[in-house]
Coordinates of C-alpha atoms in Angstrom, one line a residue:
X1 CA -49.2 2.0 -41.3
X2 CA -45.7 1.3 -40.1
X3 CA -43.4 -1.3 -41.7
X4 CA -41.8 -4.1 -39.7
X5 CA -38.3 -3.5 -38.6
X6 CA -35.7 -5.2 -40.7
X7 CA -34.3 -8.5 -39.6
X8 CA -30.7 -8.7 -38.2
X9 CA -29.6 -10.5 -41.4
X10 CA -30.9 -7.7 -43.6
X11 CA -29.6 -5.0 -41.4
X12 CA -26.1 -6.3 -41.5
X13 CA -26.2 -7.6 -45.0
X14 CA -24.6 -10.9 -43.9
X15 CA -25.8 -14.4 -43.2
X16 CA -25.9 -15.2 -39.4
X17 CA -24.6 -18.7 -40.1
X18 CA -21.6 -17.2 -41.9
X19 CA -20.9 -14.9 -39.0
X20 CA -21.1 -17.8 -36.5
X21 CA -18.7 -19.9 -38.7
X22 CA -16.2 -17.0 -38.9
X23 CA -16.1 -16.4 -35.1
X24 CA -13.6 -19.2 -34.4
X25 CA -11.4 -17.9 -37.2
X26 CA -11.4 -14.5 -35.7
X27 CA -10.6 -16.0 -32.3
X28 CA -7.6 -17.9 -33.8
X29 CA -6.4 -14.7 -35.4
X30 CA -6.5 -12.9 -32.1
X31 CA -4.2 -15.5 -30.5
X32 CA -1.5 -15.0 -33.1
X33 CA 1.7 -13.2 -32.0
X34 CA 1.6 -9.5 -32.4
X35 CA 3.9 -6.6 -31.6
X36 CA 1.8 -6.0 -28.4
X37 CA 2.5 -9.6 -27.3
X38 CA 6.2 -9.2 -28.0
X39 CA 6.3 -6.0 -25.9
X40 CA 4.7 -7.8 -23.0
X41 CA 7.1 -10.7 -23.1
X42 CA 9.9 -9.1 -21.1
X43 CA 7.4 -8.1 -18.4
X44 CA 6.1 -11.6 -18.3
X45 CA 9.6 -13.0 -17.9
X46 CA 10.4 -10.6 -15.1
X47 CA 7.2 -11.5 -13.3
X48 CA 7.9 -15.2 -13.7
X49 CA 11.5 -15.1 -12.5
X50 CA 11.2 -12.6 -9.7
X51 CA 7.7 -13.1 -8.5
X52 CA 6.0 -16.4 -9.4
X53 CA 9.1 -18.7 -8.9
X54 CA 10.2 -17.1 -5.6
X55 CA 6.6 -17.1 -4.3
X56 CA 6.1 -20.8 -5.1
X57 CA 9.5 -21.7 -3.6
X58 CA 8.7 -19.7 -0.5
X59 CA 5.4 -21.5 0.1
X60 CA 7.0 -24.9 -0.6
X61 CA 9.9 -24.3 1.8
X62 CA 7.6 -23.1 4.5
X63 CA 5.5 -26.3 4.3
X64 CA 8.4 -28.8 4.2
X65 CA 10.4 -30.0 7.1
X66 CA 13.9 -31.0 6.0
X67 CA 14.7 -34.7 6.6
X68 CA 17.9 -36.2 7.8
X69 CA 20.9 -37.0 5.7
X70 CA 19.7 -38.7 2.6
X71 CA 16.0 -38.5 3.7
X72 CA 13.3 -36.6 1.9
X73 CA 11.5 -33.7 3.6
X74 CA 7.9 -34.1 5.0
X75 CA 4.9 -31.8 4.7
X76 CA 4.1 -30.1 7.9
X77 CA 2.8 -26.9 9.5
X78 CA 5.4 -26.9 12.1
X79 CA 7.1 -23.8 10.7
X80 CA 3.9 -21.8 11.0
X81 CA 3.3 -23.1 14.5
X82 CA 6.8 -21.8 15.5
X83 CA 5.6 -18.3 14.7
X84 CA 3.5 -18.2 17.9
X85 CA 6.5 -18.4 20.3
X86 CA 9.7 -16.7 21.1
X87 CA 11.1 -13.7 19.2
X88 CA 8.9 -14.5 16.2
X89 CA 5.7 -13.9 18.2
X90 CA 7.2 -10.7 19.6
X91 CA 8.3 -9.6 16.1
X92 CA 4.8 -10.1 14.7
X93 CA 3.2 -8.2 17.6
X94 CA 5.8 -5.4 17.4
X95 CA 5.3 -5.0 13.6
X96 CA 1.5 -4.8 13.9
X97 CA 1.6 -2.2 16.7
X98 CA 4.4 -0.2 15.1
X99 CA 2.7 -0.1 11.7
X100 CA -0.7 0.8 13.1
X101 CA 0.8 3.6 15.2
X102 CA 2.9 5.0 12.4
X103 CA 0.1 4.8 9.9
X104 CA -2.4 6.5 12.2
X105 CA -0.1 9.4 12.9
X106 CA 0.7 9.8 9.2
X107 CA -3.1 9.6 8.4
X108 CA -3.9 12.5 10.7
X109 CA -1.0 14.7 9.7
X110 CA -1.1 13.8 6.0
X111 CA -4.9 14.2 5.9
X112 CA -4.7 17.7 7.3
X113 CA -2.0 18.6 4.8
X114 CA -4.0 17.2 1.9
X115 CA -7.1 19.1 2.9
X116 CA -5.1 22.4 3.3
X117 CA -3.5 21.9 -0.2
X118 CA -6.8 21.2 -1.8
X119 CA -8.2 24.6 -0.6
X120 CA -5.4 26.5 -2.4
X121 CA -6.8 25.7 -5.9
X122 CA -3.5 26.3 -7.7
X123 CA -2.0 24.2 -10.5
X124 CA 1.5 25.2 -9.5
X125 CA 1.0 24.0 -5.9
X126 CA -0.6 20.8 -7.2
X127 CA 2.3 20.1 -9.5
X128 CA 4.9 20.8 -6.8
X129 CA 3.0 18.7 -4.3
X130 CA 2.8 15.7 -6.7
X131 CA 6.5 15.9 -7.5
X132 CA 7.7 16.3 -4.0
X133 CA 5.4 13.8 -2.5
X134 CA 6.2 11.2 -5.1
X135 CA 10.0 11.6 -4.4
X136 CA 9.6 11.5 -0.6
X137 CA 7.1 8.6 -0.7
X138 CA 9.5 6.4 -2.6
X139 CA 12.6 7.4 -0.6
X140 CA 13.9 5.0 2.1
X141 CA 16.5 2.4 2.9
X142 CA 20.0 3.2 4.2
X143 CA 20.2 6.8 3.0
X144 CA 17.0 7.6 4.9
X145 CA 18.2 6.1 8.1
X146 CA 21.6 7.8 7.7
X147 CA 19.8 11.2 7.2
X148 CA 17.9 10.8 10.4
X149 CA 21.0 9.7 12.3
X150 CA 22.7 12.9 11.2
X151 CA 19.7 15.0 12.0
X152 CA 18.2 13.6 15.2
X153 CA 20.6 10.9 16.4
X154 CA 22.4 11.0 19.7
X155 CA 24.7 13.7 18.4
X156 CA 22.4 15.0 15.6
X157 CA 22.0 18.6 14.7
X158 CA 18.3 18.9 15.8
X159 CA 18.2 16.3 18.6
X160 CA 18.0 19.0 21.2
X161 CA 14.7 20.2 19.8
X162 CA 13.1 16.7 20.5
X163 CA 14.8 16.1 23.8
X164 CA 13.5 19.5 25.0
X165 CA 9.9 18.1 24.5
X166 CA 10.7 14.6 25.6
X167 CA 14.0 14.1 27.5
X168 CA 13.8 10.3 27.1
X169 CA 13.6 10.5 23.3
X170 CA 16.2 8.5 21.4
X171 CA 16.2 7.8 17.7
X172 CA 17.3 4.2 18.3
X173 CA 13.9 3.1 19.7
X174 CA 10.3 2.6 18.8
X175 CA 9.8 6.4 18.9
X176 CA 12.6 6.9 16.5
X177 CA 11.1 4.3 14.1
X178 CA 7.7 6.0 14.2
X179 CA 9.3 9.4 13.5
X180 CA 11.4 8.1 10.6
X181 CA 8.4 6.3 9.0
X182 CA 6.6 9.6 8.9
X183 CA 9.1 10.8 6.3
X184 CA 7.6 8.6 3.6
X185 CA 4.2 7.8 5.1
X186 CA 2.9 11.4 5.2
X187 CA 3.7 12.1 1.5
X188 CA 2.0 8.8 0.7
X189 CA -1.1 9.9 2.6
X190 CA -1.1 13.2 0.7
X191 CA -0.7 11.5 -2.7
X192 CA -3.6 9.1 -1.9
X193 CA -6.1 11.5 -0.4
X194 CA -5.5 14.8 -2.2
X195 CA -7.6 13.8 -5.2
X196 CA -10.5 12.9 -2.8
X197 CA -10.4 16.2 -1.0
X198 CA -10.2 18.1 -4.3
X199 CA -13.2 16.1 -5.6
X200 CA -15.5 17.4 -2.9
X201 CA -18.0 19.5 -4.8
X202 CA -18.6 23.2 -4.1
X203 CA -22.3 22.5 -4.7
X204 CA -22.4 20.3 -1.7
X205 CA -20.9 23.1 0.5
X206 CA -23.4 25.6 -1.0
X207 CA -26.3 23.3 -0.3
X208 CA -25.2 22.8 3.2
X209 CA -24.9 26.6 3.7
X210 CA -28.3 27.3 2.2
X211 CA -29.9 24.8 4.6
X212 CA -28.4 26.6 7.5
X213 CA -25.5 24.2 8.1
X214 CA -22.1 25.2 9.3
X215 CA -18.6 24.1 8.2
X216 CA -18.7 21.5 11.1
X217 CA -22.0 20.2 9.8
X218 CA -20.7 19.8 6.3
X219 CA -17.7 17.8 7.4
X220 CA -19.7 15.7 9.9
X221 CA -22.6 14.8 7.6
X222 CA -21.1 15.2 4.1
X223 CA -17.4 15.6 3.8
X224 CA -16.1 12.9 6.2
X225 CA -18.6 10.2 5.2
X226 CA -17.8 10.7 1.5
X227 CA -14.0 10.6 1.8
X228 CA -13.9 8.1 4.7
X229 CA -13.4 5.1 2.3
X230 CA -10.4 6.9 0.8
X231 CA -9.0 7.7 4.2
X232 CA -9.3 4.1 5.4
X233 CA -7.8 2.8 2.1
X234 CA -4.8 5.2 2.5
X235 CA -4.4 4.1 6.1
X236 CA -4.3 0.4 5.0
X237 CA -1.8 1.1 2.3
X238 CA 0.5 3.0 4.8
X239 CA 0.1 0.2 7.3
X240 CA 1.3 -2.3 4.7
X241 CA 4.2 -0.1 3.7
X242 CA 5.3 0.3 7.3
X243 CA 4.9 -3.4 8.0
X244 CA 7.3 -4.4 5.2
X245 CA 10.0 -1.7 5.8
X246 CA 13.3 -3.5 6.3
X247 CA 16.5 -1.6 5.4
X248 CA 15.8 1.6 7.3
X249 CA 14.8 -0.2 10.5
X250 CA 17.8 -2.6 10.2
X251 CA 20.2 0.3 9.9
X252 CA 18.6 2.3 12.7
X253 CA 18.1 -0.3 15.4
X254 CA 19.9 -3.4 14.1
X255 CA 18.5 -7.0 13.9
X256 CA 18.2 -7.6 17.7
X257 CA 17.3 -4.3 19.3
X258 CA 13.6 -4.4 18.6
X259 CA 12.2 -7.5 16.9
X260 CA 10.2 -6.9 13.7
X261 CA 9.0 -9.3 11.0
X262 CA 11.4 -8.1 8.2
X263 CA 14.3 -8.1 10.7
X264 CA 13.4 -11.5 12.0
X265 CA 13.2 -12.9 8.5
X266 CA 16.7 -11.6 7.8
X267 CA 18.0 -13.0 11.1
X268 CA 16.5 -16.4 10.4
X269 CA 18.0 -16.6 7.0
X270 CA 21.4 -15.5 8.2
X271 CA 21.5 -18.3 10.8
X272 CA 19.6 -20.9 8.7
X273 CA 22.8 -22.9 8.0
X274 CA 23.3 -23.5 11.7
X275 CA 19.8 -23.4 13.1
X276 CA 17.7 -24.6 10.2
X277 CA 15.7 -21.4 10.3
X278 CA 15.1 -21.2 6.6
X279 CA 11.6 -22.8 6.9
X280 CA 10.6 -20.5 9.7
X281 CA 11.8 -17.5 7.6
X282 CA 9.8 -18.6 4.7
X283 CA 6.7 -19.0 6.9
X284 CA 7.2 -15.4 8.1
X285 CA 7.5 -14.4 4.5
X286 CA 4.3 -16.1 3.6
X287 CA 2.5 -14.5 6.5
X288 CA 3.8 -11.1 5.4
X289 CA 2.6 -11.8 1.8
X290 CA -0.9 -12.8 3.1
X291 CA -1.1 -9.5 5.0
X292 CA 0.0 -7.6 1.9
X293 CA -2.6 -9.3 -0.3
X294 CA -5.4 -8.6 2.3
X295 CA -4.3 -4.9 2.5
X296 CA -4.3 -4.5 -1.3
X297 CA -7.7 -6.1 -1.7
X298 CA -9.2 -4.0 1.0
X299 CA -7.6 -0.9 -0.4
X300 CA -9.0 -1.6 -3.9
X301 CA -12.5 -2.2 -2.5
X302 CA -12.4 1.1 -0.5
X303 CA -11.1 3.1 -3.4
X304 CA -14.0 1.8 -5.6
X305 CA -16.5 2.7 -2.9
X306 CA -15.1 6.2 -2.6
X307 CA -15.1 6.6 -6.4
X308 CA -18.9 6.0 -6.6
X309 CA -19.5 9.3 -4.8
X310 CA -16.6 11.4 -6.0
X311 CA -16.9 10.5 -9.7
X312 CA -20.7 10.8 -10.1

């Protein structure tokens, strides 16, 4: 004959009513300032001053048309409607095409490099890859543009190697931008996809071989489907990175040579005092921010989907 299980009150040795009464007290104690809250305060201040306040101001400026002298502004979507015409429409189209092309080339080359590195199975190679890729992926701006001008500019040291393949090549063009973007996009692709390639299990390869499959069969039916979310996520992140690149493109081709969204924003802000382009510039900034948010959300969803297979 078995005895009845003890009640929750007996098992804990406390009255349930006393526990319920003490819950609000514990919640109040959890809201008290602690060293952890104090450590997060500087980060909260930075986010407030350099992210939240500029974001609210950007959205507000993009939705308000300035009034005349002594008159208040009016809410309007005219600044966003202006994005569909003139150089702004061309800048949006050029940015989308350029970012997609640069990200696609980097995805192919970086994916092949990541796969090759994953087959080495060396801690030294993995460490060197992580360090070098991290440095290159975060390099850019004026020094990067200057390095490419010295290397493959009109009088660069290695420009003859490229003109031998394509006599019409010039660094100060769309081709030059795509080439320069590979400098930081390919290392980004390696950093993002190398863990996925390394996580492909040897048991899957052995099972494919035991069933009479070839290497092509493994990649077509197992490898590529498993890592495809990670590849797409990396492509999206590189697309967003190329879309928002400003300093390197500004130095390489200037603000008027090839309209791009970051260059157009800078141009509108530079001439805002004379042309009133501040609202249009803010509308371009809001559009860029929306694209960035969509890219990050899609990247996060794809990474979670890839982790379901690779971490099980």
